């Protein structure tokens, strides 16, 4: 890549414009942008980051002030409207516009707009250098090198398929932006939690989840010694390992434990892990606890095996029970993640609360079953989809008609369950750093809201 050095603005949009953005409770480091920033700085370019969950001024202002040659924007489905809005603003300011991130990988055709120049549909961030060669330096040969990229040519959109990306090619992330906010980027009570990724992809094929389609369905892993070396250099006491599933390879986990011990690293860890792995590997969980495992986020999903089978989870409720017992005994905080299924009746909401209370699950996350945009699951539910607003694909909204009750009744029981779980958590001293009253009042208000608008939370 040759020519003058450029100015880049990399944007992670705000999460939401409703009260349920959870800023100040969970704030995620912009790891994707930090990888891109490191790559661009190695090429000598000027890079500015903007994170809408942190900054106190709007992205449009940042775009106008940056006077960037290239603006890159990434996000998830619920941020689609923001990504397009900011892309249009950037194009009006004369920038080359690029959209990337997980949502673009699945739904690139939804981004086909006249003010979008390129769409990155791969984890291969080095394609951005070829994009710049094409768009800024007018190198026609670079156009032929594009892979995993959508682009406009003579008024027509072209899609070039990519290849699975080897995560070991990534540079060390540029954490200068993260380090400039030492009291932000938290996971619940864990202040200043840095994101670390050790793998792309997931070895499992749960029917409701689209993450296993990422990276062309291929799992790509970093070397553990490289991972631990990165962790040792991070100026933060809390590490959020954001792999889709970190607890799956016992040999790899043993190596991780050994490397952390050898380097005498004293940090707290958050990771994702399946209940069946936890249930069948209590000794490994003990080792992980000893080196600092603090939270494990586990997709328990359901309290009936019939749902587990339909989700193709390849696990069962007994594994859920055992994983909770093991984590509670070891002092690991298990975040039990459950799906509020469209097939729920009123009794199912009540049964879920009783099961959570009976099995002493102190930390709970609920997701309304959501047929993801641009997936086979969405096509299965197409006739039942009730909204075309991408901001509602956030697992907090109904996007498809429930099986046995009206939308209004479903929300009523959902909010009652949330209120009961919040009150339970308050009694147990969980999340004592948040304002329970604000959330509970908003849940009550939503119960009695007669008409839901597209911008409601």
Tab-separated table of C-alpha atoms in Angstrom:
chain	number	residue	atom	x	y	z
A	1	UNK	CA	0.000	0.000	0.000
A	2	UNK	CA	1.506	3.312	-1.008
A	3	UNK	CA	0.735	7.013	-1.165
A	4	UNK	CA	0.125	9.701	1.423
A	5	UNK	CA	-0.638	8.750	4.994
A	6	UNK	CA	-4.327	8.912	5.831
A	7	UNK	CA	-6.611	9.824	8.701
A	8	UNK	CA	-8.968	7.108	9.915
A	9	UNK	CA	-11.931	7.387	12.254
A	10	UNK	CA	-13.028	4.062	13.752
A	11	UNK	CA	-16.506	4.078	15.298
A	12	UNK	CA	-18.342	1.763	17.668
A	13	UNK	CA	-21.872	3.228	17.882
A	14	UNK	CA	-23.897	3.768	20.994
A	15	UNK	CA	-25.644	0.600	22.160
A	16	UNK	CA	-29.138	2.007	22.395
A	17	UNK	CA	-31.118	5.214	22.770
A	18	UNK	CA	-33.376	3.731	25.421
A	19	UNK	CA	-32.933	3.225	29.158
A	20	UNK	CA	-31.816	-0.383	28.576
A	21	UNK	CA	-28.373	0.255	27.147
A	22	UNK	CA	-26.780	-0.993	30.421
A	23	UNK	CA	-24.003	1.592	30.148
A	24	UNK	CA	-22.379	1.802	33.556
A	25	UNK	CA	-23.217	-1.851	34.222
A	26	UNK	CA	-21.654	-3.676	31.271
A	27	UNK	CA	-19.367	-1.742	28.916
A	28	UNK	CA	-17.460	-3.718	26.315
A	29	UNK	CA	-13.983	-2.798	25.142
A	30	UNK	CA	-13.858	-2.091	21.390
A	31	UNK	CA	-11.433	-4.912	20.659
A	32	UNK	CA	-12.147	-5.118	16.930
A	33	UNK	CA	-11.335	-1.423	16.494
A	34	UNK	CA	-8.174	-1.826	18.561
A	35	UNK	CA	-6.905	-4.550	16.242
A	36	UNK	CA	-7.625	-2.329	13.241
A	37	UNK	CA	-6.002	0.666	14.921
A	38	UNK	CA	-2.815	-1.310	15.586
A	39	UNK	CA	-2.676	-2.467	11.977
A	40	UNK	CA	-3.203	1.039	10.572
A	41	UNK	CA	-0.682	2.655	12.895
A	42	UNK	CA	1.907	0.118	11.778
A	43	UNK	CA	1.338	1.527	8.278
A	44	UNK	CA	1.940	5.058	9.555
A	45	UNK	CA	-1.662	6.288	9.424
A	46	UNK	CA	-3.363	8.564	11.956
A	47	UNK	CA	-6.176	6.812	13.835
A	48	UNK	CA	-8.933	8.130	16.093
A	49	UNK	CA	-11.413	5.903	17.946
A	50	UNK	CA	-14.935	6.841	18.959
A	51	UNK	CA	-16.998	4.656	21.301
A	52	UNK	CA	-20.609	5.743	21.608
A	53	UNK	CA	-21.092	3.970	24.943
A	54	UNK	CA	-18.307	6.068	26.507
A	55	UNK	CA	-18.090	9.444	24.774
A	56	UNK	CA	-20.189	12.385	25.921
A	57	UNK	CA	-20.562	13.914	22.447
A	58	UNK	CA	-22.315	12.471	19.413
A	59	UNK	CA	-20.749	10.466	16.600
A	60	UNK	CA	-21.844	13.030	14.013
A	61	UNK	CA	-19.751	15.644	15.817
A	62	UNK	CA	-16.792	13.238	15.904
A	63	UNK	CA	-17.126	12.627	12.163
A	64	UNK	CA	-17.208	16.320	11.319
A	65	UNK	CA	-14.267	17.120	13.603
A	66	UNK	CA	-12.073	14.227	12.433
A	67	UNK	CA	-12.122	15.196	8.740
A	68	UNK	CA	-11.137	11.587	8.131
A	69	UNK	CA	-10.201	10.093	4.788
A	70	UNK	CA	-11.778	6.791	5.827
A	71	UNK	CA	-14.512	6.107	8.384
A	72	UNK	CA	-14.969	2.518	9.574
A	73	UNK	CA	-18.074	1.624	11.597
A	74	UNK	CA	-18.850	-1.716	13.238
A	75	UNK	CA	-21.686	-3.022	15.360
A	76	UNK	CA	-24.391	-5.615	15.898
A	77	UNK	CA	-27.937	-5.969	14.623
A	78	UNK	CA	-29.422	-3.624	17.209
A	79	UNK	CA	-26.964	-0.921	16.070
A	80	UNK	CA	-27.747	-1.197	12.358
A	81	UNK	CA	-29.689	2.080	12.217
A	82	UNK	CA	-26.846	3.911	13.968
A	83	UNK	CA	-24.219	2.420	11.646
A	84	UNK	CA	-26.113	3.531	8.559
A	85	UNK	CA	-26.870	6.952	10.044
A	86	UNK	CA	-23.200	7.590	10.793
A	87	UNK	CA	-22.120	6.197	7.437
A	88	UNK	CA	-24.377	8.669	5.663
A	89	UNK	CA	-22.940	11.509	7.746
A	90	UNK	CA	-19.383	10.403	6.925
A	91	UNK	CA	-20.139	10.221	3.219
A	92	UNK	CA	-21.569	13.762	3.326
A	93	UNK	CA	-18.233	14.817	4.838
A	94	UNK	CA	-16.372	13.258	1.899
A	95	UNK	CA	-14.965	10.148	3.597
A	96	UNK	CA	-14.622	6.659	2.195
A	97	UNK	CA	-17.113	4.635	4.231
A	98	UNK	CA	-16.639	1.061	5.424
A	99	UNK	CA	-18.999	-1.032	7.561
A	100	UNK	CA	-17.797	-4.148	9.382
A	101	UNK	CA	-18.489	-6.223	12.468
A	102	UNK	CA	-20.588	-9.273	13.252
A	103	UNK	CA	-23.854	-7.931	11.835
A	104	UNK	CA	-22.236	-7.043	8.522
A	105	UNK	CA	-20.797	-10.547	8.255
A	106	UNK	CA	-24.279	-12.040	8.370
A	107	UNK	CA	-26.414	-9.316	6.808
A	108	UNK	CA	-24.237	-7.474	4.310
A	109	UNK	CA	-27.129	-7.007	1.866
A	110	UNK	CA	-28.972	-4.903	4.464
A	111	UNK	CA	-26.076	-2.444	4.197
A	112	UNK	CA	-26.352	-1.941	0.444
A	113	UNK	CA	-26.860	1.825	0.479
A	114	UNK	CA	-25.486	4.529	-1.838
A	115	UNK	CA	-23.499	6.133	1.004
A	116	UNK	CA	-21.754	2.844	1.947
A	117	UNK	CA	-18.646	2.187	-0.130
A	118	UNK	CA	-17.393	-1.130	1.268
A	119	UNK	CA	-18.683	-3.831	3.633
A	120	UNK	CA	-16.210	-6.105	5.402
A	121	UNK	CA	-17.743	-9.575	5.789
A	122	UNK	CA	-14.703	-11.359	7.227
A	123	UNK	CA	-12.506	-11.274	10.325
A	124	UNK	CA	-9.584	-10.523	7.995
A	125	UNK	CA	-8.924	-6.891	8.946
A	126	UNK	CA	-6.032	-6.722	6.461
A	127	UNK	CA	-8.636	-6.446	3.717
A	128	UNK	CA	-9.044	-2.842	4.888
A	129	UNK	CA	-5.586	-2.097	3.494
A	130	UNK	CA	-6.685	-3.376	0.075
A	131	UNK	CA	-9.898	-1.357	0.378
A	132	UNK	CA	-7.798	1.765	0.916
A	133	UNK	CA	-5.575	0.824	-2.032
A	134	UNK	CA	-8.690	0.685	-4.206
A	135	UNK	CA	-10.652	3.651	-2.913
A	136	UNK	CA	-7.934	6.164	-2.017
A	137	UNK	CA	-4.835	5.197	-3.976
A	138	UNK	CA	-6.846	4.018	-7.030
A	139	UNK	CA	-4.853	0.824	-7.375
A	140	UNK	CA	-6.935	-1.323	-9.715
A	141	UNK	CA	-4.880	-4.434	-8.919
A	142	UNK	CA	-6.029	-4.220	-5.302
A	143	UNK	CA	-9.627	-4.616	-6.472
A	144	UNK	CA	-8.808	-8.142	-7.591
A	145	UNK	CA	-7.337	-8.960	-4.179
A	146	UNK	CA	-10.499	-8.113	-2.264
A	147	UNK	CA	-11.984	-11.140	-0.500
A	148	UNK	CA	-14.714	-11.136	2.106
A	149	UNK	CA	-15.713	-7.668	0.920
A	150	UNK	CA	-18.795	-6.143	-0.719
A	151	UNK	CA	-18.267	-3.044	-2.858
A	152	UNK	CA	-20.040	-0.819	-5.330
A	153	UNK	CA	-18.870	-0.713	-8.920
A	154	UNK	CA	-20.707	1.162	-11.668
A	155	UNK	CA	-23.795	1.375	-9.495
A	156	UNK	CA	-23.885	-2.363	-8.803
A	157	UNK	CA	-23.037	-4.172	-5.599
A	158	UNK	CA	-20.472	-6.952	-5.830
A	159	UNK	CA	-19.773	-9.594	-3.203
A	160	UNK	CA	-16.443	-11.386	-2.965
A	161	UNK	CA	-16.466	-14.414	-0.668
A	162	UNK	CA	-13.703	-14.642	1.909
A	163	UNK	CA	-11.679	-17.447	3.428
A	164	UNK	CA	-11.480	-18.605	7.065
A	165	UNK	CA	-9.166	-16.214	8.913
A	166	UNK	CA	-6.236	-17.398	11.016
A	167	UNK	CA	-6.543	-15.468	14.276
A	168	UNK	CA	-2.786	-15.822	14.812
A	169	UNK	CA	-2.285	-13.189	12.093
A	170	UNK	CA	-3.833	-10.452	14.243
A	171	UNK	CA	-1.567	-7.769	15.698
A	172	UNK	CA	-1.609	-6.995	19.395
A	173	UNK	CA	-4.512	-4.605	19.945
A	174	UNK	CA	-3.784	-0.901	20.376
A	175	UNK	CA	-5.250	-0.278	23.847
A	176	UNK	CA	-4.421	3.428	24.085
A	177	UNK	CA	-8.135	4.348	23.927
A	178	UNK	CA	-9.045	1.727	26.552
A	179	UNK	CA	-6.263	2.941	28.827
A	180	UNK	CA	-7.475	6.527	28.544
A	181	UNK	CA	-10.681	5.536	30.385
A	182	UNK	CA	-9.302	3.764	33.486
A	183	UNK	CA	-12.654	3.815	35.297
A	184	UNK	CA	-14.840	2.584	32.437
A	185	UNK	CA	-15.238	-0.664	30.484
A	186	UNK	CA	-16.617	-2.755	33.275
A	187	UNK	CA	-18.374	-6.087	33.631
A	188	UNK	CA	-20.820	-5.665	36.498
A	189	UNK	CA	-18.728	-4.931	39.618
A	190	UNK	CA	-15.429	-5.715	37.875
A	191	UNK	CA	-14.004	-2.306	36.977
A	192	UNK	CA	-11.950	-1.753	33.846
A	193	UNK	CA	-12.289	-5.225	32.292
A	194	UNK	CA	-10.125	-5.737	29.203
A	195	UNK	CA	-11.299	-7.966	26.383
A	196	UNK	CA	-9.032	-10.787	25.231
A	197	UNK	CA	-9.888	-13.119	22.388
A	198	UNK	CA	-8.133	-16.473	22.115
A	199	UNK	CA	-10.219	-17.987	19.303
A	200	UNK	CA	-12.656	-17.207	16.488
A	201	UNK	CA	-15.580	-19.548	15.996
A	202	UNK	CA	-17.437	-22.163	18.017
A	203	UNK	CA	-17.118	-25.962	17.823
A	204	UNK	CA	-20.833	-26.463	18.623
A	205	UNK	CA	-23.931	-26.066	16.459
A	206	UNK	CA	-26.806	-24.905	18.671
A	207	UNK	CA	-29.762	-24.162	16.397
A	208	UNK	CA	-30.621	-20.762	17.898
A	209	UNK	CA	-27.082	-19.341	17.699
A	210	UNK	CA	-25.463	-17.798	14.629
A	211	UNK	CA	-21.963	-17.533	16.063
A	212	UNK	CA	-21.022	-20.955	14.728
A	213	UNK	CA	-21.428	-19.538	11.202
A	214	UNK	CA	-18.737	-16.938	11.779
A	215	UNK	CA	-15.342	-17.384	10.102
A	216	UNK	CA	-16.867	-19.658	7.459
A	217	UNK	CA	-17.788	-22.071	10.248
A	218	UNK	CA	-14.124	-22.698	11.073
A	219	UNK	CA	-12.565	-22.597	14.541
A	220	UNK	CA	-9.250	-20.718	14.677
A	221	UNK	CA	-7.211	-20.551	17.896
A	222	UNK	CA	-4.246	-18.550	19.142
A	223	UNK	CA	-1.280	-20.137	20.852
A	224	UNK	CA	-1.797	-20.057	24.623
A	225	UNK	CA	1.659	-18.675	25.399
A	226	UNK	CA	0.862	-15.707	23.145
A	227	UNK	CA	-2.494	-15.217	24.889
A	228	UNK	CA	-0.947	-15.240	28.356
A	229	UNK	CA	1.830	-12.929	27.223
A	230	UNK	CA	-0.820	-10.422	26.088
A	231	UNK	CA	-2.709	-10.742	29.388
A	232	UNK	CA	0.477	-10.109	31.354
A	233	UNK	CA	1.020	-6.823	29.499
A	234	UNK	CA	-2.520	-5.448	29.944
A	235	UNK	CA	-2.804	-2.653	32.503
A	236	UNK	CA	-6.068	-3.929	33.978
A	237	UNK	CA	-6.869	-6.330	36.787
A	238	UNK	CA	-9.885	-7.909	35.090
A	239	UNK	CA	-9.791	-9.934	31.861
A	240	UNK	CA	-12.911	-10.813	29.888
A	241	UNK	CA	-12.076	-13.769	27.611
A	242	UNK	CA	-14.661	-13.242	24.892
A	243	UNK	CA	-14.335	-16.499	22.956
A	244	UNK	CA	-17.711	-17.982	22.056
A	245	UNK	CA	-16.704	-20.905	24.275
A	246	UNK	CA	-13.449	-20.871	26.239
A	247	UNK	CA	-14.123	-24.073	28.223
A	248	UNK	CA	-13.917	-26.843	25.651
A	249	UNK	CA	-10.316	-28.098	25.259
A	250	UNK	CA	-8.896	-29.490	28.515
A	251	UNK	CA	-5.312	-29.680	27.251
A	252	UNK	CA	-5.461	-26.049	26.158
A	253	UNK	CA	-6.970	-24.990	29.495
A	254	UNK	CA	-4.273	-26.851	31.407
A	255	UNK	CA	-1.670	-24.996	29.402
A	256	UNK	CA	-3.432	-21.710	30.175
A	257	UNK	CA	-3.425	-22.465	33.915
A	258	UNK	CA	0.233	-23.483	33.861
A	259	UNK	CA	1.310	-20.353	31.957
A	260	UNK	CA	-0.635	-18.005	34.272
A	261	UNK	CA	0.880	-19.689	37.326
A	262	UNK	CA	4.392	-19.672	35.883
A	263	UNK	CA	4.193	-15.927	35.206
A	264	UNK	CA	2.516	-15.298	38.589
A	265	UNK	CA	-0.251	-13.227	36.986
A	266	UNK	CA	-2.810	-12.023	39.525
A	267	UNK	CA	-6.002	-11.046	37.713
A	268	UNK	CA	-9.695	-11.926	37.696
A	269	UNK	CA	-11.187	-13.670	34.659
A	270	UNK	CA	-14.576	-13.776	32.983
A	271	UNK	CA	-15.315	-16.345	30.289
A	272	UNK	CA	-18.035	-18.277	28.485
A	273	UNK	CA	-18.372	-22.003	29.164
A	274	UNK	CA	-20.919	-24.730	28.532
A	275	UNK	CA	-22.696	-26.382	31.453
A	276	UNK	CA	-21.814	-29.886	30.264
A	277	UNK	CA	-18.100	-29.070	30.331
A	278	UNK	CA	-18.356	-27.607	33.830
A	279	UNK	CA	-20.403	-30.575	35.049
A	280	UNK	CA	-17.896	-33.136	33.766
A	281	UNK	CA	-14.694	-31.265	34.651
A	282	UNK	CA	-14.875	-30.105	38.285
A	283	UNK	CA	-11.107	-30.492	38.734
A	284	UNK	CA	-10.427	-28.118	35.851
A	285	UNK	CA	-12.904	-25.602	37.253
A	286	UNK	CA	-11.032	-25.767	40.574
A	287	UNK	CA	-7.735	-25.015	38.799
A	288	UNK	CA	-9.315	-22.075	36.962
A	289	UNK	CA	-10.764	-20.746	40.207
A	290	UNK	CA	-7.312	-20.903	41.801
A	291	UNK	CA	-5.814	-18.649	39.098
A	292	UNK	CA	-8.660	-16.125	39.279
A	293	UNK	CA	-11.777	-17.310	37.408
A	294	UNK	CA	-14.467	-15.005	38.802
A	295	UNK	CA	-17.454	-15.199	36.428
A	296	UNK	CA	-18.375	-17.983	34.041
A	297	UNK	CA	-21.192	-17.139	31.640
A	298	UNK	CA	-23.036	-20.343	30.857
A	299	UNK	CA	-25.905	-20.888	28.432
A	300	UNK	CA	-28.148	-22.997	30.648
A	301	UNK	CA	-30.949	-22.071	28.198
A	302	UNK	CA	-33.836	-24.111	29.661
A	303	UNK	CA	-35.159	-26.087	32.608
A	304	UNK	CA	-36.770	-28.794	30.474
A	305	UNK	CA	-34.898	-31.259	28.286
A	306	UNK	CA	-37.491	-30.924	25.513
A	307	UNK	CA	-36.290	-27.352	24.915
A	308	UNK	CA	-32.637	-28.394	25.124
A	309	UNK	CA	-33.245	-30.994	22.415
A	310	UNK	CA	-35.061	-28.529	20.191
A	311	UNK	CA	-32.184	-26.053	20.567
A	312	UNK	CA	-29.746	-28.856	19.605
A	313	UNK	CA	-27.764	-27.984	22.710
A	314	UNK	CA	-26.257	-31.483	23.082
A	315	UNK	CA	-26.587	-31.143	26.827
A	316	UNK	CA	-29.359	-31.580	29.400
A	317	UNK	CA	-30.877	-30.053	32.500
A	318	UNK	CA	-28.930	-32.380	34.803
A	319	UNK	CA	-25.711	-30.845	33.461
A	320	UNK	CA	-27.156	-27.439	34.290
A	321	UNK	CA	-27.826	-28.531	37.867
A	322	UNK	CA	-24.354	-30.003	38.309
A	323	UNK	CA	-22.617	-26.962	36.803
A	324	UNK	CA	-24.396	-24.674	39.277
A	325	UNK	CA	-23.489	-26.916	42.217
A	326	UNK	CA	-19.827	-27.046	41.177
A	327	UNK	CA	-19.506	-23.300	40.645
A	328	UNK	CA	-21.324	-22.449	43.864
A	329	UNK	CA	-19.140	-24.865	45.814
A	330	UNK	CA	-15.942	-23.428	44.342
A	331	UNK	CA	-17.030	-19.808	44.734
A	332	UNK	CA	-17.175	-19.124	40.996
A	333	UNK	CA	-20.015	-16.796	40.069
A	334	UNK	CA	-22.018	-18.578	37.386
A	335	UNK	CA	-24.086	-16.279	35.177
A	336	UNK	CA	-26.982	-18.515	34.163
A	337	UNK	CA	-28.249	-17.447	30.748
A	338	UNK	CA	-31.777	-18.589	29.916
A	339	UNK	CA	-33.959	-18.336	26.811
A	340	UNK	CA	-37.511	-17.068	27.202
A	341	UNK	CA	-39.050	-19.236	24.509
A	342	UNK	CA	-41.903	-18.185	22.245
A	343	UNK	CA	-43.678	-21.342	23.378
A	344	UNK	CA	-43.857	-20.182	27.004
A	345	UNK	CA	-47.191	-20.129	28.793
A	346	UNK	CA	-47.782	-18.203	32.021
A	347	UNK	CA	-46.822	-21.274	34.077
A	348	UNK	CA	-43.433	-21.486	32.346
A	349	UNK	CA	-42.437	-17.999	33.490
A	350	UNK	CA	-43.358	-18.928	37.070
A	351	UNK	CA	-41.587	-22.303	36.823
A	352	UNK	CA	-38.398	-20.652	35.614
A	353	UNK	CA	-38.328	-18.343	38.637
A	354	UNK	CA	-38.899	-21.256	41.025
A	355	UNK	CA	-36.116	-23.294	39.381
A	356	UNK	CA	-33.643	-20.401	39.574
A	357	UNK	CA	-34.460	-19.826	43.238
A	358	UNK	CA	-34.404	-23.531	44.129
A	359	UNK	CA	-31.008	-24.110	42.491
A	360	UNK	CA	-29.487	-20.946	43.933
A	361	UNK	CA	-28.591	-19.248	40.666
A	362	UNK	CA	-27.678	-15.794	41.948
A	363	UNK	CA	-26.658	-14.226	38.624
A	364	UNK	CA	-29.184	-14.520	35.811
A	365	UNK	CA	-29.495	-13.222	32.252
A	366	UNK	CA	-32.707	-13.671	30.268
A	367	UNK	CA	-32.932	-13.503	26.479
A	368	UNK	CA	-36.189	-13.552	24.557
A	369	UNK	CA	-35.916	-16.128	21.759
A	370	UNK	CA	-34.876	-14.127	18.708
A	371	UNK	CA	-34.759	-15.479	15.137
A	372	UNK	CA	-31.581	-13.706	14.026
A	373	UNK	CA	-31.743	-11.589	10.892
A	374	UNK	CA	-30.364	-13.245	7.743
A	375	UNK	CA	-30.244	-16.740	9.250
A	376	UNK	CA	-32.162	-19.952	8.476
A	377	UNK	CA	-33.964	-19.544	11.818
A	378	UNK	CA	-35.301	-16.182	10.668
A	379	UNK	CA	-36.677	-17.800	7.500
A	380	UNK	CA	-38.440	-20.436	9.613
A	381	UNK	CA	-40.212	-17.682	11.541
A	382	UNK	CA	-40.666	-15.205	8.694
A	383	UNK	CA	-44.468	-15.442	8.739
A	384	UNK	CA	-44.482	-14.642	12.471
A	385	UNK	CA	-42.063	-11.697	12.515
A	386	UNK	CA	-43.782	-8.656	14.040
A	387	UNK	CA	-41.145	-5.926	13.620
A	388	UNK	CA	-38.725	-4.762	10.965
A	389	UNK	CA	-36.807	-2.536	13.383
A	390	UNK	CA	-33.268	-3.955	13.732
A	391	UNK	CA	-32.841	-2.221	17.104
A	392	UNK	CA	-35.377	-4.708	18.494
A	393	UNK	CA	-33.094	-7.650	17.727
A	394	UNK	CA	-31.405	-7.179	21.100
A	395	UNK	CA	-32.911	-10.191	22.967
A	396	UNK	CA	-34.950	-7.771	25.083
A	397	UNK	CA	-37.818	-7.433	22.608
A	398	UNK	CA	-40.264	-9.815	21.021
A	399	UNK	CA	-39.616	-9.920	17.292
A	400	UNK	CA	-41.931	-12.854	16.509
A	401	UNK	CA	-45.472	-13.740	17.557
A	402	UNK	CA	-45.557	-16.036	20.630
A	403	UNK	CA	-47.173	-19.457	20.316
A	404	UNK	CA	-49.789	-19.335	23.065
A	405	UNK	CA	-50.414	-15.746	24.105
A	406	UNK	CA	-50.649	-12.223	22.799
A	407	UNK	CA	-47.628	-9.962	22.586
A	408	UNK	CA	-49.026	-7.876	25.434
A	409	UNK	CA	-49.506	-10.922	27.686
A	410	UNK	CA	-46.043	-12.231	26.895
A	411	UNK	CA	-44.454	-8.923	27.872
A	412	UNK	CA	-46.558	-8.808	31.043
A	413	UNK	CA	-45.239	-12.161	32.266
A	414	UNK	CA	-41.712	-11.331	31.083
A	415	UNK	CA	-41.579	-8.092	33.085
A	416	UNK	CA	-43.115	-9.728	36.144
A	417	UNK	CA	-40.345	-12.334	35.978
A	418	UNK	CA	-37.698	-9.611	35.654
A	419	UNK	CA	-39.101	-7.750	38.647
A	420	UNK	CA	-39.131	-10.923	40.761
A	421	UNK	CA	-35.523	-11.694	39.793
A	422	UNK	CA	-34.424	-8.121	40.551
A	423	UNK	CA	-36.072	-8.277	43.969
A	424	UNK	CA	-34.443	-11.663	44.619
A	425	UNK	CA	-31.041	-10.256	43.627
A	426	UNK	CA	-31.510	-7.248	45.910
A	427	UNK	CA	-32.361	-9.489	48.863
A	428	UNK	CA	-29.214	-11.527	48.174
A	429	UNK	CA	-26.970	-8.496	47.776
A	430	UNK	CA	-26.263	-9.160	44.100
A	431	UNK	CA	-25.585	-6.156	41.831
A	432	UNK	CA	-25.681	-3.800	44.801
A	433	UNK	CA	-23.867	-1.209	42.693
A	434	UNK	CA	-26.880	-0.554	40.454
A	435	UNK	CA	-30.063	1.428	41.041
A	436	UNK	CA	-32.647	-1.331	41.423
A	437	UNK	CA	-35.428	1.190	41.811
A	438	UNK	CA	-34.893	2.743	38.394
A	439	UNK	CA	-35.030	-0.583	36.589
A	440	UNK	CA	-37.992	-1.924	38.567
A	441	UNK	CA	-39.973	1.284	38.001
A	442	UNK	CA	-39.310	1.067	34.282
A	443	UNK	CA	-40.371	-2.607	34.194
A	444	UNK	CA	-43.615	-1.735	35.994
A	445	UNK	CA	-44.236	1.116	33.557
A	446	UNK	CA	-43.753	-1.259	30.614
A	447	UNK	CA	-46.272	-3.731	32.082
A	448	UNK	CA	-48.996	-1.114	31.902
A	449	UNK	CA	-47.975	0.508	28.658
A	450	UNK	CA	-50.846	-0.016	26.267
A	451	UNK	CA	-49.137	0.786	23.014
A	452	UNK	CA	-45.539	-0.150	22.227
A	453	UNK	CA	-43.742	2.107	19.785
A	454	UNK	CA	-40.839	1.073	17.592
A	455	UNK	CA	-38.387	2.999	19.772
A	456	UNK	CA	-39.617	1.503	23.065
A	457	UNK	CA	-37.198	-0.498	25.204
